[in-house]
Amino acid sequence: MDDQHEPLMDHENQGNFIGFLEFEEDIEPIRSFGDFSREFYIESKKLWCLAAPAVFTSIAQYSLGSITQSFVGHVGTLELAAVSVEGSVIAGLSFGLLLGMGSALETLCGQAYGAGRLDMMGIYMQSAWVILITTALVLSLIYIFATPFLVLIGQNNNIAHEAGTFALYMIPQLFAFALNFPLVKFLQAQSKMMAMGIISVAALLLHTLFSWLFIMKLCWGLVGAALVLNGSWWFIVLAQLAYIFSGVCGRAWNGFSWKAFQNVWGFVRLSLASAVMLCLEVWYFMVLVLFAGYLKNPEVSVDGVTICMNIFVWAIMMAMGFNAATSVRVSNELGARHPQTAKFSVVVVVITSFMMGVFLALLLFATRNIWPKAFTNSDQVEKLIHGLTPLLCVSIVVNNVQPVLSGVAIGAGWQALVAYVNIGCYYIFGIPLGLILGYKLNFGVPGIWIGMLGGIVLQTLILGWMTYKTNWNQEASNAGDRVKQWGGGGKD
């Protein structure tokens, strides 16, 4: 769309059904449902071009761990519980922190790209590498001392020992995370989603083949699982590096530069705000698996919850793809001083993601007697999963909207503010409610899940209200200031 459009509507027309959008010159005028449908279709095409490969990438990368758990689940319940606890607690803690710190790059690269300062993007990515690799070195201590850490927080001794051993094998994955997340944000900001999707799907296919070979055929157990999972993540990292170094990113990658060490402290501050925001979300779901380990028959509880969480996260990968697409669209448009286009993008993606969530939930509920058999041979685990399926379906619908609103926050640079929202909704409201229902009132795993879901619903409502009340013209101005502060300048 060009920048020469007339103002959307006068004050007299703002009372109609789309008056709240208040578009200005950066989007076509909308005065009727037909106009709304036209702009919805145009924006949907842009979003799906970004979201479709982002969805494939998200599903493929998340599925690496899920495929590993699926194969290990047929080895034994203790082995599955060990891999689940390591993935949810040890790797989950590191994943949340590094992903959160890497999301600072989503704001900076997205807005720099929108402002036409491609030369700064590679420098931003290198700064992120410096910070995330340093953080990974510190986090490796948690992997080394995983067994005593898990025992300290009350995990079953057998599960803690097996999970701690598996954590030592998985240290290479930690450093793959540190390199991968900046790579992903760097490519996303340039809308180079398809290359990431192809690489991730190739990694998933190879991962499935070698997981079957090493875990099932050669019976290497946890050692085989770790070997394949580490190898798959490093394949993704090296393939993305080769793609960037090949020259396809133009001015966005000009080689390594000492400028990456300039203003590192400022980058650290933004990274920490991003880390707190996303860590609080990732760890919130980790806590569900952790609390399940404190219930009677912990192996069955952990296995059932983990399998449900795998399906849950698989389902909301659709929303995570939209999260990435929304963040790119919002940051690009704000960087280009198109505030109302950014606003309309949010409207389109929330509607689309909600509809997809409803479809996925209905499909999952209809097949609730079929899909648990793919993960376990235990009748007890299957029974627990069947009882959790209705809660799982409701969670999918809610969480198909929540990541989209988080994407808006990242694209606009609101990480610090959303971190406070997450603390209140998740840790002051959701977790205490889940503990009361799960332990005090003896509802067990369903009670814990209901409490967690309550926190997510509250957070979604608050983020929706924040998005609705946002002054998008001011956000566009803030984006321009941020690009200048970090060494860029606006477009000529």
Short mmCIF file of C-alpha atoms in Angstrom, two decimals:
data_model
loop_
_atom_site.label_atom_id
_atom_site.label_comp_id
_atom_site.label_asym_id
_atom_site.label_seq_id
_atom_site.Cartn_x
_atom_site.Cartn_y
_atom_site.Cartn_z
CA MET A 1 0.00 0.00 0.00
CA ASP A 2 1.27 3.47 -0.70
CA ASP A 3 1.58 6.38 1.71
CA GLN A 4 -0.67 8.81 -0.16
CA HIS A 5 -4.13 7.66 0.89
CA GLU A 6 -6.65 10.08 2.28
CA PRO A 7 -7.57 9.89 5.98
CA LEU A 8 -9.82 6.97 6.71
CA MET A 9 -12.83 8.51 8.39
CA ASP A 10 -14.06 11.57 10.16
CA HIS A 11 -15.26 11.62 13.77
CA GLU A 12 -18.91 11.27 12.80
CA ASN A 13 -18.24 7.84 11.26
CA GLN A 14 -16.31 6.40 14.17
CA GLY A 15 -19.36 4.88 15.80
CA ASN A 16 -19.83 2.11 13.23
CA PHE A 17 -18.74 -1.51 13.66
CA ILE A 18 -15.16 -0.89 12.58
CA GLY A 19 -14.78 2.64 13.82
CA PHE A 20 -12.41 1.60 16.56
CA LEU A 21 -9.72 0.85 13.94
CA GLU A 22 -9.21 4.58 13.23
CA PHE A 23 -6.98 4.01 10.22
CA GLU A 24 -4.98 6.89 8.75
CA GLU A 25 -3.15 7.42 5.47
CA ASP A 26 -1.11 4.20 5.51
CA ILE A 27 -4.09 1.95 4.72
CA GLU A 28 -6.96 2.06 2.24
CA PRO A 29 -10.15 3.77 3.51
CA ILE A 30 -12.62 1.42 5.25
CA ARG A 31 -16.21 2.63 5.38
CA SER A 32 -18.16 -0.59 4.82
CA PHE A 33 -18.04 -4.32 5.38
CA GLY A 34 -16.91 -4.71 1.76
CA ASP A 35 -13.94 -2.43 2.40
CA PHE A 36 -13.12 -4.39 5.54
CA SER A 37 -13.29 -7.70 3.65
CA ARG A 38 -11.01 -6.33 0.93
CA GLU A 39 -8.36 -5.15 3.37
CA PHE A 40 -8.73 -8.35 5.41
CA TYR A 41 -7.98 -10.40 2.29
CA ILE A 42 -4.95 -8.26 1.37
CA GLU A 43 -3.49 -8.41 4.87
CA SER A 44 -4.25 -12.13 5.17
CA LYS A 45 -2.15 -12.84 2.08
CA LYS A 46 0.78 -10.98 3.61
CA LEU A 47 0.38 -12.77 6.93
CA TRP A 48 0.06 -16.24 5.45
CA CYS A 49 3.18 -15.73 3.31
CA LEU A 50 5.01 -15.19 6.59
CA ALA A 51 2.99 -17.46 8.86
CA ALA A 52 2.82 -20.65 6.74
CA PRO A 53 6.59 -21.31 6.62
CA ALA A 54 6.89 -20.03 10.21
CA VAL A 55 4.29 -22.62 11.27
CA PHE A 56 6.20 -25.39 9.46
CA THR A 57 9.41 -24.23 11.16
CA SER A 58 7.84 -24.07 14.62
CA ILE A 59 6.15 -27.46 14.31
CA ALA A 60 9.24 -29.14 12.88
CA GLN A 61 11.62 -27.76 15.51
CA TYR A 62 9.31 -28.49 18.43
CA SER A 63 8.59 -31.95 17.04
CA LEU A 64 12.25 -32.92 17.40
CA GLY A 65 11.80 -33.28 21.16
CA SER A 66 8.34 -34.76 20.80
CA ILE A 67 9.52 -37.44 18.38
CA THR A 68 12.30 -38.31 20.81
CA GLN A 69 9.77 -38.61 23.65
CA SER A 70 7.48 -40.71 21.49
CA PHE A 71 10.21 -43.28 20.77
CA VAL A 72 11.52 -43.23 24.35
CA GLY A 73 7.95 -43.73 25.63
CA HIS A 74 8.00 -47.19 24.08
CA VAL A 75 11.24 -48.02 25.93
CA GLY A 76 9.82 -47.50 29.44
CA THR A 77 7.88 -45.15 31.72
CA LEU A 78 10.97 -44.20 33.75
CA GLU A 79 12.93 -43.30 30.61
CA LEU A 80 10.00 -41.25 29.28
CA ALA A 81 9.64 -39.45 32.62
CA ALA A 82 13.39 -38.70 32.64
CA VAL A 83 13.38 -37.25 29.12
CA SER A 84 10.18 -35.33 29.92
CA VAL A 85 11.56 -33.77 33.11
CA GLU A 86 14.88 -32.88 31.45
CA GLY A 87 13.06 -31.35 28.49
CA SER A 88 10.54 -29.47 30.63
CA VAL A 89 12.68 -28.40 33.59
CA ILE A 90 16.36 -28.30 32.60
CA ALA A 91 16.17 -27.68 28.85
CA GLY A 92 12.88 -25.83 29.33
CA LEU A 93 14.48 -23.36 31.71
CA SER A 94 17.38 -22.74 29.30
CA PHE A 95 15.11 -22.66 26.25
CA GLY A 96 12.87 -20.03 27.83
CA LEU A 97 15.76 -17.82 28.92
CA LEU A 98 17.66 -17.98 25.62
CA LEU A 99 14.54 -17.64 23.48
CA GLY A 100 13.46 -14.65 25.54
CA MET A 101 16.83 -12.97 25.25
CA GLY A 102 16.86 -13.68 21.53
CA SER A 103 13.47 -12.04 21.08
CA ALA A 104 15.11 -8.64 21.68
CA LEU A 105 16.52 -9.17 18.19
CA GLU A 106 12.97 -9.53 16.89
CA THR A 107 12.22 -5.95 17.94
CA LEU A 108 15.52 -4.44 16.78
CA CYS A 109 15.92 -6.30 13.48
CA GLY A 110 12.24 -5.95 12.57
CA GLN A 111 12.18 -2.20 13.14
CA ALA A 112 15.58 -1.69 11.48
CA TYR A 113 14.34 -3.60 8.42
CA GLY A 114 11.18 -1.49 8.29
CA ALA A 115 13.29 1.68 8.56
CA GLY A 116 15.55 0.56 5.72
CA ARG A 117 18.69 0.07 7.86
CA LEU A 118 19.57 -3.45 6.74
CA ASP A 119 23.27 -2.90 7.48
CA MET A 120 22.54 -2.92 11.23
CA MET A 121 20.79 -6.29 11.27
CA GLY A 122 23.89 -8.48 11.04
CA ILE A 123 25.53 -6.46 13.80
CA TYR A 124 22.49 -6.91 16.01
CA MET A 125 22.62 -10.68 15.42
CA GLN A 126 26.29 -10.85 16.36
CA SER A 127 25.61 -8.89 19.55
CA ALA A 128 22.91 -11.40 20.39
CA TRP A 129 25.33 -14.29 19.82
CA VAL A 130 27.84 -12.78 22.23
CA ILE A 131 25.21 -12.43 24.95
CA LEU A 132 23.46 -15.78 24.42
CA ILE A 133 26.66 -17.85 24.23
CA THR A 134 27.88 -16.21 27.44
CA THR A 135 24.52 -17.02 29.04
CA ALA A 136 24.72 -20.62 27.79
CA LEU A 137 28.10 -21.06 29.50
CA VAL A 138 26.49 -20.07 32.79
CA LEU A 139 23.43 -22.26 32.19
CA SER A 140 25.63 -25.31 31.53
CA LEU A 141 26.14 -25.51 35.31
CA ILE A 142 22.46 -26.40 35.66
CA TYR A 143 22.97 -29.31 33.24
CA ILE A 144 26.06 -30.50 35.10
CA PHE A 145 24.31 -30.43 38.48
CA ALA A 146 20.86 -31.41 37.19
CA THR A 147 20.42 -34.45 39.46
CA PRO A 148 20.98 -32.64 42.81
CA PHE A 149 18.95 -29.70 41.50
CA LEU A 150 15.97 -31.92 40.68
CA VAL A 151 16.23 -33.71 44.02
CA LEU A 152 16.41 -30.33 45.77
CA ILE A 153 13.13 -29.19 44.22
CA GLY A 154 11.45 -32.44 45.27
CA GLN A 155 11.50 -34.68 42.20
CA ASN A 156 11.35 -38.46 42.60
CA ASN A 157 14.92 -39.79 43.11
CA ASN A 158 14.78 -42.32 40.28
CA ILE A 159 13.43 -39.77 37.81
CA ALA A 160 15.95 -37.13 39.00
CA HIS A 161 18.90 -39.48 38.50
CA GLU A 162 17.88 -40.55 34.99
CA ALA A 163 16.97 -36.97 33.99
CA GLY A 164 20.29 -35.69 35.34
CA THR A 165 22.23 -38.23 33.30
CA PHE A 166 20.27 -37.30 30.18
CA ALA A 167 20.90 -33.58 30.87
CA LEU A 168 24.68 -34.14 30.72
CA TYR A 169 24.26 -35.68 27.28
CA MET A 170 22.20 -32.67 26.14
CA ILE A 171 24.72 -29.87 26.80
CA PRO A 172 25.50 -29.52 23.04
CA GLN A 173 21.81 -28.67 22.46
CA LEU A 174 22.16 -25.75 24.88
CA PHE A 175 24.75 -24.05 22.68
CA ALA A 176 22.74 -24.84 19.56
CA PHE A 177 19.88 -22.88 21.15
CA ALA A 178 22.24 -19.93 21.77
CA LEU A 179 23.18 -19.74 18.10
CA ASN A 180 19.81 -20.69 16.63
CA PHE A 181 17.49 -18.12 18.22
CA PRO A 182 19.37 -15.05 16.87
CA LEU A 183 19.55 -16.75 13.45
CA VAL A 184 15.80 -17.28 13.45
CA LYS A 185 14.97 -13.69 14.45
CA PHE A 186 17.45 -12.32 11.89
CA LEU A 187 15.85 -14.30 9.05
CA GLN A 188 12.29 -13.69 10.24
CA ALA A 189 12.76 -9.91 10.18
CA GLN A 190 13.62 -10.17 6.47
CA SER A 191 10.63 -12.46 5.82
CA LYS A 192 12.99 -15.27 4.80
CA MET A 193 10.73 -17.88 6.37
CA MET A 194 10.72 -20.45 3.58
CA ALA A 195 14.41 -21.31 3.91
CA MET A 196 13.99 -21.94 7.64
CA GLY A 197 10.94 -24.09 6.96
CA ILE A 198 12.77 -26.27 4.44
CA ILE A 199 15.77 -26.72 6.74
CA SER A 200 13.57 -27.59 9.73
CA VAL A 201 11.45 -30.10 7.81
CA ALA A 202 14.61 -31.78 6.48
CA ALA A 203 15.94 -31.95 10.05
CA LEU A 204 12.67 -33.49 11.27
CA LEU A 205 12.69 -36.21 8.61
CA LEU A 206 16.31 -37.11 9.37
CA HIS A 207 15.59 -36.96 13.11
CA THR A 208 12.69 -39.39 12.83
CA LEU A 209 14.74 -41.85 10.79
CA PHE A 210 17.77 -41.79 13.08
CA SER A 211 15.63 -41.84 16.24
CA TRP A 212 14.05 -45.09 15.07
CA LEU A 213 17.48 -46.48 14.19
CA PHE A 214 19.32 -45.58 17.40
CA ILE A 215 16.51 -45.89 19.97
CA MET A 216 14.38 -48.75 18.66
CA LYS A 217 16.58 -50.75 16.29
CA LEU A 218 20.00 -50.46 17.98
CA CYS A 219 18.48 -50.12 21.50
CA TRP A 220 20.84 -47.31 22.54
CA GLY A 221 18.16 -45.87 24.85
CA LEU A 222 18.83 -42.41 26.32
CA VAL A 223 22.31 -42.23 24.78
CA GLY A 224 20.84 -42.73 21.30
CA ALA A 225 18.08 -40.22 22.00
CA ALA A 226 20.59 -37.57 23.07
CA LEU A 227 22.91 -38.24 20.13
CA VAL A 228 20.13 -37.81 17.57
CA LEU A 229 18.50 -34.81 19.26
CA ASN A 230 21.80 -32.93 19.56
CA GLY A 231 22.70 -33.75 15.97
CA SER A 232 19.35 -32.51 14.65
CA TRP A 233 19.63 -29.12 16.38
CA TRP A 234 23.19 -28.60 15.15
CA PHE A 235 22.13 -29.55 11.63
CA ILE A 236 19.56 -26.72 11.76
CA VAL A 237 22.13 -24.21 13.05
CA LEU A 238 24.82 -25.07 10.49
CA ALA A 239 22.35 -25.13 7.58
CA GLN A 240 21.00 -21.67 8.50
CA LEU A 241 24.54 -20.29 8.84
CA ALA A 242 25.43 -21.67 5.40
CA TYR A 243 22.30 -20.04 3.96
CA ILE A 244 23.17 -16.62 5.43
CA PHE A 245 26.86 -16.80 4.52
CA SER A 246 25.94 -17.65 0.91
CA GLY A 247 25.05 -13.99 0.34
CA VAL A 248 21.27 -14.23 -0.02
CA CYS A 249 20.71 -11.64 2.73
CA GLY A 250 22.45 -8.81 0.86
CA ARG A 251 23.32 -5.80 3.02
CA ALA A 252 21.82 -7.46 6.10
CA TRP A 253 24.95 -9.62 6.43
CA ASN A 254 28.30 -7.94 5.76
CA GLY A 255 30.49 -10.33 7.72
CA PHE A 256 31.70 -10.26 11.29
CA SER A 257 32.24 -6.84 12.85
CA TRP A 258 33.67 -5.44 16.10
CA LYS A 259 30.61 -3.17 16.18
CA ALA A 260 28.79 -6.13 17.71
CA PHE A 261 30.53 -5.28 20.98
CA GLN A 262 29.32 -1.66 20.97
CA ASN A 263 26.40 -0.84 23.24
CA VAL A 264 26.40 -4.43 24.50
CA TRP A 265 25.05 -3.33 27.87
CA GLY A 266 22.07 -1.65 26.20
CA PHE A 267 21.42 -4.87 24.29
CA VAL A 268 21.69 -6.85 27.52
CA ARG A 269 19.03 -4.68 29.15
CA LEU A 270 16.58 -5.17 26.27
CA SER A 271 17.45 -8.88 26.16
CA LEU A 272 16.78 -9.29 29.86
CA ALA A 273 13.38 -7.61 29.55
CA SER A 274 12.57 -9.94 26.65
CA ALA A 275 13.89 -12.93 28.58
CA VAL A 276 11.79 -12.18 31.64
CA MET A 277 8.67 -11.80 29.50
CA LEU A 278 9.05 -15.08 27.61
CA CYS A 279 10.66 -17.07 30.41
CA LEU A 280 7.66 -16.41 32.60
CA GLU A 281 5.49 -17.91 29.85
CA VAL A 282 7.69 -20.92 29.04
CA TRP A 283 8.38 -21.76 32.70
CA TYR A 284 4.69 -21.47 33.49
CA PHE A 285 4.02 -24.59 31.42
CA MET A 286 7.16 -26.24 32.78
CA VAL A 287 5.72 -25.87 36.29
CA LEU A 288 2.73 -28.03 35.32
CA VAL A 289 5.04 -30.98 34.61
CA LEU A 290 7.04 -30.23 37.76
CA PHE A 291 3.97 -30.24 40.03
CA ALA A 292 2.72 -33.46 38.42
CA GLY A 293 5.87 -35.12 39.73
CA TYR A 294 4.75 -34.40 43.32
CA LEU A 295 1.46 -36.31 42.98
CA LYS A 296 0.83 -39.96 43.81
CA ASN A 297 2.21 -42.33 41.16
CA PRO A 298 4.51 -39.63 39.73
CA GLU A 299 5.66 -41.59 36.67
CA VAL A 300 2.08 -41.91 35.36
CA SER A 301 1.25 -38.27 36.24
CA VAL A 302 4.38 -36.88 34.58
CA ASP A 303 3.95 -39.09 31.51
CA GLY A 304 0.27 -38.14 31.07
CA VAL A 305 0.85 -34.43 31.54
CA THR A 306 3.90 -34.44 29.26
CA ILE A 307 2.06 -36.17 26.45
CA CYS A 308 -0.83 -33.70 26.75
CA MET A 309 1.64 -30.82 26.79
CA ASN A 310 3.29 -32.18 23.65
CA ILE A 311 -0.05 -32.22 21.84
CA PHE A 312 -0.88 -28.82 23.30
CA VAL A 313 2.34 -27.23 22.08
CA TRP A 314 2.07 -28.99 18.73
CA ALA A 315 -1.39 -27.47 18.31
CA ILE A 316 -0.36 -23.95 19.27
CA MET A 317 2.62 -24.04 16.91
CA MET A 318 0.09 -22.64 14.48
CA ALA A 319 -0.30 -19.67 16.80
CA MET A 320 3.46 -19.43 17.26
CA GLY A 321 3.81 -19.14 13.51
CA PHE A 322 1.32 -16.31 13.62
CA ASN A 323 3.25 -14.89 16.58
CA ALA A 324 6.35 -14.67 14.39
CA ALA A 325 4.39 -13.27 11.45
CA THR A 326 2.66 -10.70 13.65
CA SER A 327 5.91 -9.60 15.23
CA VAL A 328 7.47 -9.13 11.78
CA ARG A 329 4.45 -7.28 10.39
CA VAL A 330 4.09 -5.00 13.43
CA SER A 331 7.79 -4.19 13.78
CA ASN A 332 8.25 -3.67 10.02
CA GLU A 333 5.22 -1.39 9.71
CA LEU A 334 6.08 0.59 12.84
CA GLY A 335 9.64 0.99 11.59
CA ALA A 336 8.25 2.21 8.25
CA ARG A 337 5.94 4.70 10.09
CA HIS A 338 2.72 2.88 9.12
CA PRO A 339 0.97 2.66 12.50
CA GLN A 340 -2.53 1.89 11.29
CA THR A 341 -1.39 -0.88 8.97
CA ALA A 342 0.30 -2.43 12.00
CA LYS A 343 -2.96 -2.11 13.93
CA PHE A 344 -5.04 -3.72 11.23
CA SER A 345 -2.55 -6.57 10.98
CA VAL A 346 -3.27 -7.35 14.63
CA VAL A 347 -7.02 -7.45 13.99
CA VAL A 348 -6.59 -9.86 11.08
CA VAL A 349 -4.24 -12.23 12.83
CA VAL A 350 -6.31 -12.46 16.04
CA ILE A 351 -9.44 -13.41 14.08
CA THR A 352 -7.58 -15.94 11.93
CA SER A 353 -5.70 -17.55 14.82
CA PHE A 354 -8.85 -17.90 16.93
CA MET A 355 -10.65 -19.70 14.10
CA MET A 356 -7.72 -22.06 13.63
CA GLY A 357 -7.69 -22.78 17.38
CA VAL A 358 -11.35 -23.79 17.36
CA PHE A 359 -10.76 -26.10 14.39
CA LEU A 360 -7.76 -27.80 16.02
CA ALA A 361 -9.59 -28.24 19.35
CA LEU A 362 -12.58 -29.89 17.68
CA LEU A 363 -10.32 -32.21 15.69
CA LEU A 364 -8.40 -33.21 18.83
CA PHE A 365 -11.58 -33.88 20.83
CA ALA A 366 -13.02 -36.02 18.05
CA THR A 367 -9.90 -38.25 18.01
CA ARG A 368 -9.37 -38.41 21.79
CA ASN A 369 -9.53 -42.22 21.81
CA ILE A 370 -6.91 -42.59 19.09
CA TRP A 371 -3.92 -40.26 19.47
CA PRO A 372 -2.76 -41.26 23.02
CA LYS A 373 -1.83 -44.74 21.71
CA ALA A 374 0.93 -43.17 19.60
CA PHE A 375 2.78 -42.09 22.77
CA THR A 376 2.33 -44.82 25.36
CA ASN A 377 1.52 -48.48 25.96
CA SER A 378 0.26 -47.81 29.50
CA ASP A 379 -3.48 -48.08 30.15
CA GLN A 380 -3.13 -45.82 33.21
CA VAL A 381 -1.48 -43.07 31.20
CA GLU A 382 -4.10 -43.37 28.45
CA LYS A 383 -6.89 -43.03 31.02
CA LEU A 384 -5.34 -39.87 32.50
CA ILE A 385 -4.90 -38.35 29.04
CA HIS A 386 -8.53 -39.08 28.13
CA GLY A 387 -9.70 -37.20 31.22
CA LEU A 388 -7.45 -34.22 30.46
CA THR A 389 -8.53 -33.87 26.81
CA PRO A 390 -11.44 -31.39 27.40
CA LEU A 391 -9.09 -29.06 29.33
CA LEU A 392 -6.51 -29.52 26.62
CA CYS A 393 -9.01 -28.42 23.96
CA VAL A 394 -10.02 -25.28 25.86
CA SER A 395 -6.33 -24.46 26.39
CA ILE A 396 -5.66 -24.73 22.67
CA VAL A 397 -8.40 -22.23 21.80
CA VAL A 398 -7.18 -19.69 24.37
CA ASN A 399 -3.52 -20.16 23.51
CA ASN A 400 -4.09 -19.69 19.82
CA VAL A 401 -4.82 -16.03 20.62
CA GLN A 402 -2.37 -15.41 23.48
CA PRO A 403 0.89 -15.95 21.47
CA VAL A 404 -0.39 -13.58 18.80
CA LEU A 405 -0.85 -10.82 21.36
CA SER A 406 2.63 -11.60 22.72
CA GLY A 407 3.91 -11.17 19.15
CA VAL A 408 2.37 -7.70 19.10
CA ALA A 409 4.19 -6.90 22.36
CA ILE A 410 7.53 -8.06 20.93
CA GLY A 411 7.03 -6.21 17.65
CA ALA A 412 6.23 -3.00 19.52
CA GLY A 413 8.97 -3.45 22.13
CA TRP A 414 6.70 -3.77 25.21
CA GLN A 415 8.60 -6.69 26.75
CA ALA A 416 9.27 -5.08 30.14
CA LEU A 417 5.62 -4.10 30.65
CA VAL A 418 4.32 -7.53 29.64
CA ALA A 419 6.77 -9.16 32.07
CA TYR A 420 4.89 -7.52 34.95
CA VAL A 421 1.58 -8.70 33.50
CA ASN A 422 2.93 -12.25 33.29
CA ILE A 423 4.12 -12.21 36.90
CA GLY A 424 0.69 -11.15 38.14
CA CYS A 425 -1.40 -13.43 35.95
CA TYR A 426 0.75 -16.54 36.06
CA TYR A 427 2.57 -16.57 39.37
CA ILE A 428 0.31 -14.56 41.67
CA PHE A 429 -3.01 -15.84 40.30
CA GLY A 430 -2.64 -18.97 38.12
CA ILE A 431 -0.15 -21.13 40.03
CA PRO A 432 -1.66 -20.57 43.52
CA LEU A 433 -5.12 -21.36 42.11
CA GLY A 434 -3.77 -24.54 40.51
CA LEU A 435 -2.08 -25.64 43.74
CA ILE A 436 -5.26 -25.08 45.73
CA LEU A 437 -7.37 -27.05 43.26
CA GLY A 438 -4.78 -29.76 42.68
CA TYR A 439 -3.58 -30.43 46.23
CA LYS A 440 -5.88 -28.76 48.75
CA LEU A 441 -9.12 -29.81 47.01
CA ASN A 442 -7.60 -33.07 45.68
CA PHE A 443 -8.44 -32.53 41.99
CA GLY A 444 -4.93 -33.69 41.05
CA VAL A 445 -3.59 -32.97 37.58
CA PRO A 446 -6.92 -31.52 36.26
CA GLY A 447 -7.01 -29.06 39.18
CA ILE A 448 -3.45 -27.88 38.52
CA TRP A 449 -4.29 -27.48 34.84
CA ILE A 450 -7.46 -25.46 35.55
CA GLY A 451 -5.46 -23.03 37.68
CA MET A 452 -2.82 -22.64 34.99
CA LEU A 453 -5.52 -22.07 32.37
CA GLY A 454 -7.11 -19.38 34.56
CA GLY A 455 -3.84 -17.45 34.56
CA ILE A 456 -3.56 -17.69 30.77
CA VAL A 457 -7.14 -16.43 30.28
CA LEU A 458 -6.48 -13.45 32.55
CA GLN A 459 -3.23 -12.62 30.76
CA THR A 460 -4.92 -12.87 27.34
CA LEU A 461 -7.67 -10.47 28.42
CA ILE A 462 -5.13 -7.94 29.70
CA LEU A 463 -2.96 -8.14 26.58
CA GLY A 464 -6.06 -7.73 24.43
CA TRP A 465 -7.04 -4.63 26.38
CA MET A 466 -3.50 -3.21 26.06
CA THR A 467 -3.52 -3.79 22.31
CA TYR A 468 -6.97 -2.20 21.96
CA LYS A 469 -5.92 0.91 23.91
CA THR A 470 -2.56 1.39 22.17
CA ASN A 471 -1.73 4.71 20.49
CA TRP A 472 -0.24 3.28 17.30
CA ASN A 473 0.97 6.64 16.02
CA GLN A 474 3.05 7.00 19.17
CA GLU A 475 4.38 3.45 18.78
CA ALA A 476 5.56 4.29 15.24
CA SER A 477 7.37 7.33 16.62
CA ASN A 478 8.94 5.19 19.35
CA ALA A 479 10.13 2.70 16.73
CA GLY A 480 11.90 5.45 14.80
CA ASP A 481 13.60 6.67 17.97
CA ARG A 482 14.70 3.12 18.82
CA VAL A 483 16.31 2.60 15.40
CA LYS A 484 18.22 5.88 15.72
CA GLN A 485 19.34 5.01 19.26
CA TRP A 486 20.81 1.70 18.08
CA GLY A 487 22.82 3.23 15.27
CA GLY A 488 20.28 3.50 12.49
CA GLY A 489 18.33 6.22 10.89
CA GLY A 490 15.12 6.53 9.11
CA LYS A 491 14.52 6.02 5.47
CA ASP A 492 15.20 8.88 3.20
#
